[in-house]
Amino acid sequence: MKHAKSVRKVERHGPGQHTAGVDDDLIARCAAWARDHGVFAPGEPTLALVSGGADSLFLMHLLATTHDGLVGVLTVDHGFRPESAVEARDVVRAAGQLGLPVRVERLGLAPGAGAPERARDARYAVARRVAAHDGWSAIATGHTASDQAETVLMRLARGTGRTGAIGIAPRRADLARPLLGVTAGEVRDWCRRQGLAPAADPSNEDSAYTRTRARRLLADLRPGAERNIAAFAERMHDEGLVLDAVVDAAWARCHRGGGLDVAALRVEPLALGRLLVRRLLDEAGAPAVAHSAAAVERVLAVVSERRATQLAGGLVAARVSGCLVISRPGTVPPQAPMPVPGEVRFGGVRLRAAAAPAEAPRPDRVFVSGNAELTVRGWQPGDRIALPGRGHQSVARLLAAHGVPATLRPAAPVVVAGPTVVWVVGHRASDDQLVPLGQPAVQLEVVR
């Protein structure tokens, strides 16, 4: 492995190698941008993902000449094209000329639908495996301001919110992008002046791909469109640092257990509600497509319409026990005794019990008899509650009326005394279990 040196101290000789004093300005600009944006920690061991294209070749030279930590190179041969094996060998040779250790991984992916996305996911998976094995804490990619502009444009066209318009982050977890301050055109010109011969992937010119069409649209819009949109994304990121504090405060007001308290969410401004839903989607591990503007609006509609909505990734947004929750059907928490006094958690809902004079019942607080031991469990077929006056209603029908889909009902918390349903948490209590006003009772409530 090799410690990188200062830009001005680099001396490379021979065809296709960086020479001191030639085009150092672009290298220096990228190094300064990466430093100002905290892309790398001081001395951080960094693995560069290099395909052999202009962007990644420039990335390799940048890190070799400016990074103050160990630098390694990984090239991934996806197997889509016969030429990719030759391109991988070219990367090995270029890395060797810079004195960088290099590793080649071959995948053998099949071409076809979704090839770019499948290749990206496989490439990152390999990079993280190699990084974990070899001790690299950062994985650097060659994304430029042009990639940033294309990404923002595609997200806006698909429908996105503020977070989507931020685009590609300079650093997110282990992924580092030090080239976001320069355009792809600047990088290609640098490679040409250096005498480098980058690999050309024909898929980059295939109009079947959305990114290719976005690239052509940007080129036709006006000079400087790429840089202007990338600058817009950076401003959105900076403004987001201010908004994050506002969202944090609203999250503290609305978050309960694993969801957002419906009553609290209703009083928040609509714009803030959207941001809270986006954070809830993040917490649930929802895929990017589930963060679209249309998906966020569908989730918000659950609050007023009480109808659940299906989301990408097998997730469901629904109202459960007075909360807006996003979950994956199939997980039912184990039943638990309800101590009196005391608290218990059932999935994302926390319940409290205490002795108190009875008051009027609410969906989130009821006053019931304490003559039997209480248990919290999920809904079960056959559960029924007594209605005021006479008659009974199945709990399944009650949950359905309140917008809880069948796939989530088994996880809906129900307080029982033996086989008798006492309270369908967040909805209503069985009328024959309620204690008259002012009489001694057990107060059951959802903890905010």
PDB file of N, CA, C and O in Angstrom, residues 379 382-385 387 392-404 409 424 427:
ATOM      1  N   TRP A 379     -54.175  -9.453  17.918  1.00  0.00           N
ATOM      2  CA  TRP A 379     -55.540  -9.869  17.567  1.00  0.00           C
ATOM      3  C   TRP A 379     -55.555 -11.324  17.143  1.00  0.00           C
ATOM      4  O   TRP A 379     -54.630 -11.833  16.517  1.00  0.00           O
ATOM      5  N   GLY A 382     -61.858 -14.529  16.024  1.00  0.00           N
ATOM      6  CA  GLY A 382     -62.862 -14.828  17.042  1.00  0.00           C
ATOM      7  C   GLY A 382     -62.945 -13.787  18.129  1.00  0.00           C
ATOM      8  O   GLY A 382     -63.906 -13.793  18.927  1.00  0.00           O
ATOM      9  N   ASP A 383     -61.982 -12.854  18.217  1.00  0.00           N
ATOM     10  CA  ASP A 383     -62.046 -11.783  19.221  1.00  0.00           C
ATOM     11  C   ASP A 383     -63.274 -10.915  18.971  1.00  0.00           C
ATOM     12  O   ASP A 383     -63.548 -10.521  17.826  1.00  0.00           O
ATOM     13  N   ARG A 384     -64.012 -10.606  20.068  1.00  0.00           N
ATOM     14  CA  ARG A 384     -65.204  -9.776  19.964  1.00  0.00           C
ATOM     15  C   ARG A 384     -65.250  -8.832  21.150  1.00  0.00           C
ATOM     16  O   ARG A 384     -64.690  -9.115  22.213  1.00  0.00           O
ATOM     17  N   ILE A 385     -65.911  -7.681  20.957  1.00  0.00           N
ATOM     18  CA  ILE A 385     -66.122  -6.741  22.056  1.00  0.00           C
ATOM     19  C   ILE A 385     -67.614  -6.462  22.198  1.00  0.00           C
ATOM     20  O   ILE A 385     -68.378  -6.570  21.239  1.00  0.00           O
ATOM     21  N   LEU A 387     -70.786  -4.060  22.653  1.00  0.00           N
ATOM     22  CA  LEU A 387     -71.167  -2.713  22.243  1.00  0.00           C
ATOM     23  C   LEU A 387     -72.088  -2.090  23.281  1.00  0.00           C
ATOM     24  O   LEU A 387     -72.722  -2.811  24.076  1.00  0.00           O
ATOM     25  N   HIS A 392     -72.632  -7.409  20.080  1.00  0.00           N
ATOM     26  CA  HIS A 392     -71.183  -7.492  20.035  1.00  0.00           C
ATOM     27  C   HIS A 392     -70.694  -7.182  18.613  1.00  0.00           C
ATOM     28  O   HIS A 392     -71.465  -7.236  17.649  1.00  0.00           O
ATOM     29  N   GLN A 393     -69.427  -6.871  18.506  1.00  0.00           N
ATOM     30  CA  GLN A 393     -68.789  -6.642  17.210  1.00  0.00           C
ATOM     31  C   GLN A 393     -67.472  -7.403  17.162  1.00  0.00           C
ATOM     32  O   GLN A 393     -66.736  -7.454  18.173  1.00  0.00           O
ATOM     33  N   SER A 394     -67.189  -8.005  16.032  1.00  0.00           N
ATOM     34  CA  SER A 394     -65.898  -8.680  15.921  1.00  0.00           C
ATOM     35  C   SER A 394     -64.788  -7.638  15.877  1.00  0.00           C
ATOM     36  O   SER A 394     -64.937  -6.564  15.283  1.00  0.00           O
ATOM     37  N   VAL A 395     -63.670  -7.952  16.527  1.00  0.00           N
ATOM     38  CA  VAL A 395     -62.535  -7.038  16.533  1.00  0.00           C
ATOM     39  C   VAL A 395     -61.992  -6.884  15.113  1.00  0.00           C
ATOM     40  O   VAL A 395     -61.518  -5.810  14.731  1.00  0.00           O
ATOM     41  N   ALA A 396     -62.067  -7.941  14.320  1.00  0.00           N
ATOM     42  CA  ALA A 396     -61.603  -7.850  12.928  1.00  0.00           C
ATOM     43  C   ALA A 396     -62.366  -6.771  12.176  1.00  0.00           C
ATOM     44  O   ALA A 396     -61.783  -5.977  11.423  1.00  0.00           O
ATOM     45  N   ARG A 397     -63.717  -6.719  12.389  1.00  0.00           N
ATOM     46  CA  ARG A 397     -64.514  -5.710  11.699  1.00  0.00           C
ATOM     47  C   ARG A 397     -64.184  -4.311  12.216  1.00  0.00           C
ATOM     48  O   ARG A 397     -64.137  -3.352  11.439  1.00  0.00           O
ATOM     49  N   LEU A 398     -63.957  -4.183  13.519  1.00  0.00           N
ATOM     50  CA  LEU A 398     -63.577  -2.893  14.101  1.00  0.00           C
ATOM     51  C   LEU A 398     -62.263  -2.402  13.495  1.00  0.00           C
ATOM     52  O   LEU A 398     -62.140  -1.244  13.081  1.00  0.00           O
ATOM     53  N   LEU A 399     -61.259  -3.285  13.429  1.00  0.00           N
ATOM     54  CA  LEU A 399     -59.968  -2.899  12.879  1.00  0.00           C
ATOM     55  C   LEU A 399     -60.086  -2.540  11.400  1.00  0.00           C
ATOM     56  O   LEU A 399     -59.454  -1.586  10.926  1.00  0.00           O
ATOM     57  N   ALA A 400     -60.886  -3.299  10.674  1.00  0.00           N
ATOM     58  CA  ALA A 400     -61.080  -3.005   9.255  1.00  0.00           C
ATOM     59  C   ALA A 400     -61.719  -1.631   9.075  1.00  0.00           C
ATOM     60  O   ALA A 400     -61.329  -0.865   8.190  1.00  0.00           O
ATOM     61  N   ALA A 401     -62.716  -1.310   9.923  1.00  0.00           N
ATOM     62  CA  ALA A 401     -63.381  -0.009   9.835  1.00  0.00           C
ATOM     63  C   ALA A 401     -62.423   1.129  10.135  1.00  0.00           C
ATOM     64  O   ALA A 401     -62.607   2.249   9.656  1.00  0.00           O
ATOM     65  N   HIS A 402     -61.385   0.849  10.930  1.00  0.00           N
ATOM     66  CA  HIS A 402     -60.400   1.870  11.287  1.00  0.00           C
ATOM     67  C   HIS A 402     -59.186   1.841  10.377  1.00  0.00           C
ATOM     68  O   HIS A 402     -58.162   2.444  10.691  1.00  0.00           O
ATOM     69  N   GLY A 403     -59.280   1.104   9.272  1.00  0.00           N
ATOM     70  CA  GLY A 403     -58.233   1.157   8.266  1.00  0.00           C
ATOM     71  C   GLY A 403     -57.063   0.227   8.475  1.00  0.00           C
ATOM     72  O   GLY A 403     -56.056   0.344   7.776  1.00  0.00           O
ATOM     73  N   VAL A 404     -57.139  -0.718   9.421  1.00  0.00           N
ATOM     74  CA  VAL A 404     -56.046  -1.658   9.639  1.00  0.00           C
ATOM     75  C   VAL A 404     -56.212  -2.820   8.670  1.00  0.00           C
ATOM     76  O   VAL A 404     -57.210  -3.550   8.745  1.00  0.00           O
ATOM     77  N   ARG A 409     -53.435  -7.008  11.050  1.00  0.00           N
ATOM     78  CA  ARG A 409     -54.289  -7.212  12.226  1.00  0.00           C
ATOM     79  C   ARG A 409     -53.686  -8.141  13.268  1.00  0.00           C
ATOM     80  O   ARG A 409     -53.859  -7.908  14.474  1.00  0.00           O
ATOM     81  N   VAL A 424     -59.285  -2.928  22.688  1.00  0.00           N
ATOM     82  CA  VAL A 424     -58.548  -2.943  21.422  1.00  0.00           C
ATOM     83  C   VAL A 424     -57.763  -1.637  21.402  1.00  0.00           C
ATOM     84  O   VAL A 424     -58.324  -0.559  21.176  1.00  0.00           O
ATOM     85  N   HIS A 427     -58.304   2.022  19.845  1.00  0.00           N
ATOM     86  CA  HIS A 427     -59.584   2.043  19.126  1.00  0.00           C
ATOM     87  C   HIS A 427     -60.759   2.162  20.103  1.00  0.00           C
ATOM     88  O   HIS A 427     -61.349   3.209  20.230  1.00  0.00           O
TER      89      HIS A 427
END
